Structure formats: C-alpha cells, structure tokens
Short mmCIF file of C-alpha atoms and ligand atoms in Angstrom, two decimals:
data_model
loop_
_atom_site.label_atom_id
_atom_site.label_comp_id
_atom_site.label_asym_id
_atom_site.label_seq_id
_atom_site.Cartn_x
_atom_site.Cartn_y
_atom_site.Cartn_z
CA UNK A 169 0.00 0.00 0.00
CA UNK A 170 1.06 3.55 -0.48
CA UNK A 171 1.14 5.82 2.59
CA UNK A 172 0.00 9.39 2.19
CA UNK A 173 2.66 11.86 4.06
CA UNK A 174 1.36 15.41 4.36
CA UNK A 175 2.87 17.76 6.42
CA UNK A 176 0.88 20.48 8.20
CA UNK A 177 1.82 24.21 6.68
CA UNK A 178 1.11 27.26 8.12
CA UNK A 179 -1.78 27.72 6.06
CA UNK A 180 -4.71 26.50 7.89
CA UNK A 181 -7.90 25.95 4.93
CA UNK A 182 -5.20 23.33 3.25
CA UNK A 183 -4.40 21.63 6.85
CA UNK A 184 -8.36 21.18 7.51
CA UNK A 185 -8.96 20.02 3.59
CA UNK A 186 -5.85 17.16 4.61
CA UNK A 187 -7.65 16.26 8.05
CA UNK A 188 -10.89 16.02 6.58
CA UNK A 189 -9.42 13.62 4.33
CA UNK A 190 -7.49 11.46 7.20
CA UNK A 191 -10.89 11.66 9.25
CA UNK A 192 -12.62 9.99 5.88
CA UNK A 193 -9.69 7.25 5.69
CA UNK A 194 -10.52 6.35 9.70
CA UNK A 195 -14.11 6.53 9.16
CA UNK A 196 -13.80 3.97 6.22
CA UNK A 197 -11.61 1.36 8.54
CA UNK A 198 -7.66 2.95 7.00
CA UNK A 199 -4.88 3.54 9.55
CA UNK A 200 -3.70 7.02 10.04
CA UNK A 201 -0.72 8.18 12.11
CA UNK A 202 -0.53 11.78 13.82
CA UNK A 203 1.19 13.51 16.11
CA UNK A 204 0.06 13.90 19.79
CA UNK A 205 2.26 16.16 22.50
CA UNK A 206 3.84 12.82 23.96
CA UNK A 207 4.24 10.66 20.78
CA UNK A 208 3.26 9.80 17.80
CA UNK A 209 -0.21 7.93 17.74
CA UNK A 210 -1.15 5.02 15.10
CA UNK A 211 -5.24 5.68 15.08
CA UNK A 212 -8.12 3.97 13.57
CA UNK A 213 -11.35 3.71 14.31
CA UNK A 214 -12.56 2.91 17.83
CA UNK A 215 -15.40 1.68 16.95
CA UNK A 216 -14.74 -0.86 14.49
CA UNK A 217 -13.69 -4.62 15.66
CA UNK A 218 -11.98 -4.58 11.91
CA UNK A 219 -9.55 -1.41 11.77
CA UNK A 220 -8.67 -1.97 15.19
CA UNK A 221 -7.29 -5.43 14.15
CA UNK A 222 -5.69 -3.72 11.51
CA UNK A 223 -3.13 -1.62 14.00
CA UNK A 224 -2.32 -4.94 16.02
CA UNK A 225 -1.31 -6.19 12.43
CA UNK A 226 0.67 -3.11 11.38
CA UNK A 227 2.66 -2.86 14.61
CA UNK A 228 3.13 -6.28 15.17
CA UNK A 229 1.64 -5.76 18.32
CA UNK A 230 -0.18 -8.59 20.89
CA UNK A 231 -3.48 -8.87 20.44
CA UNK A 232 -4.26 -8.72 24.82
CA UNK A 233 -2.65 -5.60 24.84
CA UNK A 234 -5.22 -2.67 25.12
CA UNK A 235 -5.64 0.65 22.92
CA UNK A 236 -6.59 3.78 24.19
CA UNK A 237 -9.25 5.48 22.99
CA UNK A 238 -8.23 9.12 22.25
CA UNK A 239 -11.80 11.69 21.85
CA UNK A 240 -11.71 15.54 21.47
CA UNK A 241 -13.98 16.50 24.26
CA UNK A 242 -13.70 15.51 27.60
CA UNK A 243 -17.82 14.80 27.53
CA UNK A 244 -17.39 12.41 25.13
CA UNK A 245 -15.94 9.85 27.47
CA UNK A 246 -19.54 9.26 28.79
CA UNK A 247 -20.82 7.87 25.56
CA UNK A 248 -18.16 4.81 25.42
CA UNK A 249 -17.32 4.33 29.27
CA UNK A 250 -19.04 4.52 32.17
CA UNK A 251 -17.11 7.61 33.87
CA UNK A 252 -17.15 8.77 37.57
CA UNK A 253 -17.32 11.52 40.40
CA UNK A 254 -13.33 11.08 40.29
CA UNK A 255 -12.94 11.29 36.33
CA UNK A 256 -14.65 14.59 36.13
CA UNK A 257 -12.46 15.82 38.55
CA UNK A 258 -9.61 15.14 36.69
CA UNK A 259 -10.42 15.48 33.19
CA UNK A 260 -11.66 19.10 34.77
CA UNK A 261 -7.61 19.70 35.95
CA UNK A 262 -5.38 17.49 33.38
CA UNK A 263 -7.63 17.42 30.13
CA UNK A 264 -6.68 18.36 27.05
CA UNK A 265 -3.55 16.70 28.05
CA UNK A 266 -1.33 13.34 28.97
CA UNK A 267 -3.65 11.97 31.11
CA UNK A 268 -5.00 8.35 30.51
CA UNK A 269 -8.02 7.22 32.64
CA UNK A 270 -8.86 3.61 32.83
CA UNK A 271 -12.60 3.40 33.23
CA UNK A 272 -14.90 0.39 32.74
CA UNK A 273 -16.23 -0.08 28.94
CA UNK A 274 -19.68 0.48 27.24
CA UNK A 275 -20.70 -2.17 24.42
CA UNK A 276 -19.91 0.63 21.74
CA UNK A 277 -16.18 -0.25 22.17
CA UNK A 278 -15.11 -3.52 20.60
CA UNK A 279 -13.47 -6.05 22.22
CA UNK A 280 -10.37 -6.34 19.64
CA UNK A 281 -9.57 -2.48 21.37
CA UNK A 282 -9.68 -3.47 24.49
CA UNK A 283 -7.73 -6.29 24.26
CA UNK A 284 -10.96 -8.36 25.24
CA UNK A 285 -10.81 -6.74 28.22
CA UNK A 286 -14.11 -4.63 30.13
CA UNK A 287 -12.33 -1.39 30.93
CA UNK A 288 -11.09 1.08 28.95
CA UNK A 289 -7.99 3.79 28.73
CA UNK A 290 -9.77 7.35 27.64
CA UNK A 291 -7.60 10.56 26.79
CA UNK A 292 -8.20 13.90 25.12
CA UNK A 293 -4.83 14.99 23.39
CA UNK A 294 -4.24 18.73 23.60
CA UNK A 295 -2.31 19.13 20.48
CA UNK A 296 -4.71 20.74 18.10
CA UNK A 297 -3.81 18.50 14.59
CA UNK A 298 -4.75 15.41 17.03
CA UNK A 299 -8.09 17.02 18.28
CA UNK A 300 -9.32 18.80 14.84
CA UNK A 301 -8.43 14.69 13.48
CA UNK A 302 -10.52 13.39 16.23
CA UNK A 303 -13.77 15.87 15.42
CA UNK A 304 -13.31 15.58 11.55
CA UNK A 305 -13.12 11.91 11.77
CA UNK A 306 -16.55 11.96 13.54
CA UNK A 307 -15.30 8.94 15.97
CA UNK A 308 -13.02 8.03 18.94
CA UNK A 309 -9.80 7.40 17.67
CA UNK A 310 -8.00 3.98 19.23
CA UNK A 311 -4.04 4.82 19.00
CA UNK A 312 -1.36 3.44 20.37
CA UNK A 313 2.22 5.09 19.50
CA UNK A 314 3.45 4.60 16.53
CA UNK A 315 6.09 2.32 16.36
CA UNK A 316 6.78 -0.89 15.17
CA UNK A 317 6.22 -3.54 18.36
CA UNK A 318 8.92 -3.31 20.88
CA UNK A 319 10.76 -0.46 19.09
CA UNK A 320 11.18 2.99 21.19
CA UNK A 321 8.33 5.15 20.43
CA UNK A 322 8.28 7.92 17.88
CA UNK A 323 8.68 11.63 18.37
CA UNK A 324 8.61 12.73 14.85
CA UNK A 325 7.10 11.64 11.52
CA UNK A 326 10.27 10.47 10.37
CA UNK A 327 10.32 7.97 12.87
CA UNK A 328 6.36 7.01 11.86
CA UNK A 329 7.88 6.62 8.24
CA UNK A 330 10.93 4.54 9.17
CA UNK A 331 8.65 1.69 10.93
CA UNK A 332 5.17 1.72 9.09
CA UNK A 333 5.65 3.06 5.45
CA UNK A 334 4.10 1.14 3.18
CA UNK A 335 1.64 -0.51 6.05
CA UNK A 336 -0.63 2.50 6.57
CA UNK A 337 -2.87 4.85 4.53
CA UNK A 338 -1.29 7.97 5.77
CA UNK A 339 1.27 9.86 8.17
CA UNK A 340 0.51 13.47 9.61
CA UNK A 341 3.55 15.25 9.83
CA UNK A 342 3.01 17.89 13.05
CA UNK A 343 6.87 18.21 13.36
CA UNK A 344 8.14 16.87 16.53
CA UNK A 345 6.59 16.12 19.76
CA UNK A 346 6.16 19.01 22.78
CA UNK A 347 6.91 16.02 25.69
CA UNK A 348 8.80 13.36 24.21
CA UNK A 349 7.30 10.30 26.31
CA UNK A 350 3.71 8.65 26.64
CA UNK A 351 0.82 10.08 28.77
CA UNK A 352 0.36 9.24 32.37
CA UNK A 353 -1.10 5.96 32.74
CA UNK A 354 -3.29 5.90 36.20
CA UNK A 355 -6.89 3.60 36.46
CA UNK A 356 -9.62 4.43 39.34
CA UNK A 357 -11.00 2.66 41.84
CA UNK A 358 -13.43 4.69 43.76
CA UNK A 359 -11.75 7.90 45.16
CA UNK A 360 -8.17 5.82 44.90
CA UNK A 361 -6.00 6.00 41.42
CA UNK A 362 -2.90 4.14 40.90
CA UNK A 363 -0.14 5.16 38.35
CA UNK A 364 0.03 2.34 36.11
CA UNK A 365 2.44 4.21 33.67
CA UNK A 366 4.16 8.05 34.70
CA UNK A 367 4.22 10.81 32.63
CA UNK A 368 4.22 14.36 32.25
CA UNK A 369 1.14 14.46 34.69
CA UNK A 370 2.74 13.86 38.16
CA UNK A 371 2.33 11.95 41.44
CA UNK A 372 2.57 14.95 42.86
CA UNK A 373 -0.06 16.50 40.53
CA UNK A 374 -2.83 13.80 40.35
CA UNK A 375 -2.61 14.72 44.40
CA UNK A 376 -3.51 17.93 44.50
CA UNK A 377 -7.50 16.39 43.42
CA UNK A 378 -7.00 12.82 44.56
CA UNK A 379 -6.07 12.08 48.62
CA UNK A 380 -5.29 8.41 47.72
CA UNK A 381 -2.61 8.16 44.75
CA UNK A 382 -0.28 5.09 44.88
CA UNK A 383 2.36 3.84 42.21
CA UNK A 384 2.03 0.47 40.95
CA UNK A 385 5.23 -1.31 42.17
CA UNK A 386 6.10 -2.35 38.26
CA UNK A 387 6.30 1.32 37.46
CA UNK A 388 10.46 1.18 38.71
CA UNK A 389 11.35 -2.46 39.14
CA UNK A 390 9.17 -4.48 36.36
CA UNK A 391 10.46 -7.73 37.50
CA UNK A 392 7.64 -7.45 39.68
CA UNK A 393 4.88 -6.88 36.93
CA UNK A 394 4.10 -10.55 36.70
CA UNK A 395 2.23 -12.63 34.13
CA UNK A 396 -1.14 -10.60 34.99
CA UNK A 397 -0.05 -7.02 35.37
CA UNK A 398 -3.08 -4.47 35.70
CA UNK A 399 -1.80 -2.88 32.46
CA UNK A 400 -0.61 -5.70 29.89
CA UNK A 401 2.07 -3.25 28.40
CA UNK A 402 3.92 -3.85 31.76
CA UNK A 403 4.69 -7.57 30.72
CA UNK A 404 6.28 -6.71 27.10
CA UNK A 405 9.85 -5.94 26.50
CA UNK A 406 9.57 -2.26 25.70
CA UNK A 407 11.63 1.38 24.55
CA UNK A 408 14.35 -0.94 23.00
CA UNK A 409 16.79 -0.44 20.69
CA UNK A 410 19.37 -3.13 19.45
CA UNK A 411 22.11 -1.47 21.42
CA UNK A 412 22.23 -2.71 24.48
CA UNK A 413 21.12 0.45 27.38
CA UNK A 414 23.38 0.27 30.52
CA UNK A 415 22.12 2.25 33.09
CA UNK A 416 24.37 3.94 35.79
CA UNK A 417 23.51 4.82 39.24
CA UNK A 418 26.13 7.61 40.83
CA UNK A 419 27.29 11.08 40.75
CA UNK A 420 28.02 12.88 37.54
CA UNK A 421 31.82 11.97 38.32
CA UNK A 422 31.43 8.51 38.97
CA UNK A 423 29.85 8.35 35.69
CA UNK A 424 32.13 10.00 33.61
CA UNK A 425 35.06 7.89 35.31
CA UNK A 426 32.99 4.57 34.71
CA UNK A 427 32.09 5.23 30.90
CA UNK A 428 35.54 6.27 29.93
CA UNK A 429 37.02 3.35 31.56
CA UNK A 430 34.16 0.14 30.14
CA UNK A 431 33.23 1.82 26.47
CA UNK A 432 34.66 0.88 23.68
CA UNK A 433 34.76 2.79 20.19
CA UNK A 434 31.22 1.06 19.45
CA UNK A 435 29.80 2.24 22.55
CA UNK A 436 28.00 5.73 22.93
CA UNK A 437 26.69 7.87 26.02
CA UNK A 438 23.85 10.10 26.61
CA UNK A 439 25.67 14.00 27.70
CA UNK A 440 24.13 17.46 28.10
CA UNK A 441 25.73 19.78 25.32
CA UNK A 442 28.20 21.42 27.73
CA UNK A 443 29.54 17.37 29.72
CA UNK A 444 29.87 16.57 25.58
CA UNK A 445 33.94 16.66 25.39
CA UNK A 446 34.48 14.60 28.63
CA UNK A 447 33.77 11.29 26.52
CA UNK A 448 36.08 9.54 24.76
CA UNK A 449 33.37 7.44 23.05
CA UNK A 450 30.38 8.54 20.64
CA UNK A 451 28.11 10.76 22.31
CA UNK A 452 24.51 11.53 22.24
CA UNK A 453 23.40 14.79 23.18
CA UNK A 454 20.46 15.67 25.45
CA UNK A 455 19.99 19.11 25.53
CA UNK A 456 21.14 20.38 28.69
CA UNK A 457 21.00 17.19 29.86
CA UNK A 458 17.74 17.88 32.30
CA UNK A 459 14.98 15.54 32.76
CA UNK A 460 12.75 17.40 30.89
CA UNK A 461 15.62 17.67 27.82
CA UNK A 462 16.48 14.28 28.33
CA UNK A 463 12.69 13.26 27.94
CA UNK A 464 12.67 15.29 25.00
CA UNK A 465 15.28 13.42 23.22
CA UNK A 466 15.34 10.26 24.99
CA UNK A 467 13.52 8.27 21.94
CA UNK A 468 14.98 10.08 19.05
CA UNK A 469 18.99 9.08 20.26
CA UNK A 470 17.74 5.93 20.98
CA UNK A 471 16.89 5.14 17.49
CA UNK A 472 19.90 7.26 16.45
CA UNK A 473 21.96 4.52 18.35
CA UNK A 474 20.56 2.10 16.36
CA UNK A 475 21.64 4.18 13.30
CA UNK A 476 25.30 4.35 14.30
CA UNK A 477 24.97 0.28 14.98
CA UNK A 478 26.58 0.95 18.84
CA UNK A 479 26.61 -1.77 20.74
CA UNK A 480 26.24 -0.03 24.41
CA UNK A 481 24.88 2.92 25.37
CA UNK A 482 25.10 4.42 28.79
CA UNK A 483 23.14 6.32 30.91
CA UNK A 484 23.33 7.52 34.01
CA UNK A 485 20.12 6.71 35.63
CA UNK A 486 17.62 9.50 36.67
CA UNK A 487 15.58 9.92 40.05
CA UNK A 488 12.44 7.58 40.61
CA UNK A 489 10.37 10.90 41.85
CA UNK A 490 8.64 13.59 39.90
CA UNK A 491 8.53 14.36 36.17
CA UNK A 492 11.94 12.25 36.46
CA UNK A 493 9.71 8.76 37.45
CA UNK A 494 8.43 8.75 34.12
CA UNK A 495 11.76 8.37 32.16
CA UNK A 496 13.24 6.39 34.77
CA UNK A 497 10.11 4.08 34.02
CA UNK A 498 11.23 3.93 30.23
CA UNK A 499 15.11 3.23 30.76
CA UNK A 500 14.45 0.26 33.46
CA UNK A 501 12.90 -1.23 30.36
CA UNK A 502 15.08 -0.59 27.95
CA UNK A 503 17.77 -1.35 30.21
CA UNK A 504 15.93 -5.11 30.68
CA UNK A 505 15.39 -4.46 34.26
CA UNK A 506 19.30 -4.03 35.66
CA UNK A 507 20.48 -0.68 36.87
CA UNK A 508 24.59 -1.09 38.06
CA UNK A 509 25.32 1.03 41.58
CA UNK A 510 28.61 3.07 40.87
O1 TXA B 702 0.74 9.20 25.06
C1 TXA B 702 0.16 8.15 24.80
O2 TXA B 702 -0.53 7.55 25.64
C2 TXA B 702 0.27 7.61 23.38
C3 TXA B 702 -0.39 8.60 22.42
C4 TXA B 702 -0.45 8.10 21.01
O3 TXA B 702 -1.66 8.93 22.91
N1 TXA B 702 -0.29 6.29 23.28
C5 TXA B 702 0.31 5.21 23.80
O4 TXA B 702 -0.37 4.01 23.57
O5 TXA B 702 1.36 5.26 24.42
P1 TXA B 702 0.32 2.59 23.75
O6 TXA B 702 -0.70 1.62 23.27
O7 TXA B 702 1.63 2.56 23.09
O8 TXA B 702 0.44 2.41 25.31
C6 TXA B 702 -0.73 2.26 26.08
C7 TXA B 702 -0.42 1.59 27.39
C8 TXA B 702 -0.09 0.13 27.19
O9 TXA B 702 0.96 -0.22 28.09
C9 TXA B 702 -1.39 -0.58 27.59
O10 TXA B 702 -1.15 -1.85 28.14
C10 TXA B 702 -1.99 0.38 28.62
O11 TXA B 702 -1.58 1.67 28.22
N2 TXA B 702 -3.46 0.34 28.58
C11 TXA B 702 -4.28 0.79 27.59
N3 TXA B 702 -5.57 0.51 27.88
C12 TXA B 702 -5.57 -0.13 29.08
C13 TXA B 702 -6.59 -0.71 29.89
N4 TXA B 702 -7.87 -0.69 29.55
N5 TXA B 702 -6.20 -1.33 31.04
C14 TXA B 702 -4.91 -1.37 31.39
N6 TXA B 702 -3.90 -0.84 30.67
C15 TXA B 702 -4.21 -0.23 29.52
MG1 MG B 703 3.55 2.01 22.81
#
C-alpha cells in the first residue's frame, strides 16, 4: 500500500482540507498516524472490531494488549465508558492533556480495542492536529504510539515513516513532539487512582484532586509486573533499541570515570551539550541534559543509536520521583530491568 505523508503548513484551509481527508480514511476502517504532545499515535477507528485489528497487524503488536481510545472533548468519554465523580475531577484539571483514565467499557467499544478486556484507557490529546483529526473523523480514535512492536516510540514523523511506510494509509507530519514520552497511565477505583504508567502528569499532581494516589510497584522495578499485570504493556519488552542500554547509578563523576574506563569505540553515552567533550566514546546529546531535555530526546537518540549500529549505550540513571519517574520508568525497560550502583 502507499502511505499518504502530508505535512501540516502554516496555512490553515489546506491543513483542515488534509484532516478532513485522514478523518474519511478512519471513518472507512484505513490507519492514520498523527502527532500527539507525547508521541506519535497510530489511530483507527474505535469503533470498528476490523480497523482496530488492523493496528495490532501493522505494529506487530499482541493482540491482549489494550488501545486507548483518544476523543476531542472531555464529555465524550460518557458515551463509550461509564465515567465517575473522580474522572470529572480530573479530566476538569489534566484534560486536554497526557492523562489516561482507565474506566470500565460500554458495548460501543469492541473487544479487539480493548484487548478483550471490560475497561477502557480514555484521553483527550491537547495538540490541536490530534483534536481537529478526532472531530473531523466523527469517531473516537484507538491509537497506540506509533512504532513498530517493541521499538522505542516515535517523536517525529520520520520515525512514523521509518517503521510503518508502506503498512498505513497515511502519516501526519506535526513536526516533533512538545513532551517526548507517553501520557500518564493511572486507572480508578473509587476515590483511589494508581499510576500504572508516569508521565508528564505527576504523582505529585494527580494529588492535589486525589487524597489516595499510589504507584504500581512495576512502574520502577518491572520484574515485579508478573504474568497478569493491571496494564498488559507492563509484561512486554519495551523502549528498545538493538544497542544494548546500561544504566548507571552515581554522581556525575562517577559516571564520567565509569564510561571512559568500560566503552569501547562502538559504545555511545547520553551527555548534556556542555559534559559533551568529557567522553572519549560517541556521544549523544540531550539538551542540557535535564529531565525534561532528556525526555525530550530520549527516543529520538535511541533510534539514532541504532543508526550508528553501537553496541552499548550508557546512561546515568535519573531519580524515581517527579517528572523524572516517568523516564526512569522507560530506561528500566530498555535497560531489561538491571540498573549497576557506581
Ligand atoms: O501518550 C500516549 O498515551 C500515546 C499517544 C499516542 O496517545 N499512546 C500510547 O499508547 O502510548 P500505547 O498503546 O503505546 O500504550 C498504552 C499503554 C499500554 O501499556 C497498555 O497496556 C496500557 O496503556 N493500557 C491501555 N488501555 C488499558 C486498559 N484498559 N487497562 C490497562 N492498561 C491499559
Ligand atoms: Mg507504545
């Protein structure tokens, strides 16, 4: 199949003319991939058993593993789950934005999205190609990122291109990504949530509505996630790239001292611009190396690894608190688990 790539242009009548014609493609059962603030999302119609069969095929993805269902309105929840006291709260503070909310299901939603499962994940992008999408297309969109299955997610339609040309109808080029990882993951039970997967929407955040927030103990150590996590994604190997990620647990000096001692000339490191010439081997720059810059990049070098065939790359491992919890979340799996104390 040929994909469509059209990239959005500062004139506005020919981005709606493009959208209305993505919406028609999802309407009709296609595949269309567009750009979201955390990643890239692979969408289809959530209300069709058949196109969302057609994104498990395209990605190479497990059928048990769930899709969220991405809507334009925060009202529109109501008509496909059965939402909650709790839910309004929240999509009143975090939505439009990376916030998923695992509710239980209505009939509308088939059971191929939900990966036969009765609940449902429900989030309202704020990037404004994904909502005008979502409204022309007349339907919930089910999207998962991206990617091919088990490859690192993708912040930019380049990315999209590299794993699923030739497999979709069309890719929406919104340039890259504001965030740089997936939403916030949390389900409800009652007046309790529990983070199921961090993101830009913190702990710290989700408590300033909700007294009772906990962190699902796979979140930093997913040795723990077990044959029957609460969200399936926990089980699969995740964020990887062929090189191999060793992550580092120390002081900035430590770091430097271990990296220039172990890596070879195949090897590469992750370095803020300005820590850049203290490496000996190929480095991978992260913006000022912050969490938020890391974040930002953390996906793109990863695939840029890849590109350069390394066989390591190291990292030095991030706090498991705040906005940091979410990335450390996404090395521990690429990472397989291990993190080495320096
Ligand atoms: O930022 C994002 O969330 C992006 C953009 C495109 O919106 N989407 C995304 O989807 O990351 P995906 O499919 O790559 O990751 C969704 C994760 C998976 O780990 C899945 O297991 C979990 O959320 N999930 C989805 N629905 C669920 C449900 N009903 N119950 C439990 N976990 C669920
Ligand atoms: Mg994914």
């Amino acid at each position: 199949m040929e994909t469509v790539y059209y990239k959005i242009k500062d004139n506005r009548t020919e981005n709606t003319a493009a959208l209305e014609k993505a919406g028609e493609i999802i309407r009709s059962g296609g595949l269309v991939a567009f750009p979201t603030e955390t990643v890239y999302g692979l969408g289809a119609s959530a209300l069709s058993d058949t196109a969302a069969k057609k994104i498990y095929e395209a990605k190479g993805r497990p059928s048990d593993n769930p899709l969220i269902v991405h809507i334009s309105d925060t009202a529109e929840a109501e008509k496909i789950a059965y939402t909650s006291e709790m839910y309004q709260k929240l999509a009143e503070r975090f939505m439009p934005g990376p916030l998923t909310v695992i509710l239980p299901k209505r009939d509308i939603i088939p059971d191929s999205v939900t990966g036969g499962g009765d609940t449902v994940g429900i989030r309202c992008p704020i990037n404004e190609t994904a909502r005008e999408l979502i409204r022309l297309a007349g339907v919930p969109i089910a999207a998962p990122s991206a990617n091919s299955s088990g490859k690192p997610s993708p912040t930019s339609a380049l990315h999209v291109k590299a794993d699923l040309d030739g497999k979709i109808d069309m890719i929406i080029d919104g340039g890259e990504c504001d965030i740089g990882v997936e939403s916030t993951v949390i389900s409800l039970c009652g007046d309790a949530l529990t983070i199921l997967r961090p993101g830009a929407v913190t702990e710290d955040m989700l408590r300033e509505v909700c007294a009772y927030v906990t962190i699902d103990k796979a979140v930093v150590d997913p040795s723990l996630a077990g044959a029957n996590p609460k969200s399936p994604g926990m089980k699969y190997k995740h964020y990887s790239p062929m090189a191999n990620v060793i992550l580092l647990d120390g002081n900035i000096e430590a770091f430097i001292d271990y990296v220039n001692r172990t890596a070879g000339n195949r090897d590469g490191v992750f370095a803020a611009e300005n820590e850049k010439d203290k490496f000996g081997c190929t480095v991978l720059t992260v913006g000022d190396g912050s969490d938020e810059d890391i974040i930002h990049q953390l996906y793109a070098q990863l695939r840029h690894a890849d590109e350069l065939s390394l066989d390591n790359v190291y990292i030095k491992a991030p706090a498991t608190s705040g906005e940091a919890l979410a990335l450390y979340n996404r090395l521990i799996r690429a990472a397989g688990g291990k993190v080495i104390k320096l």
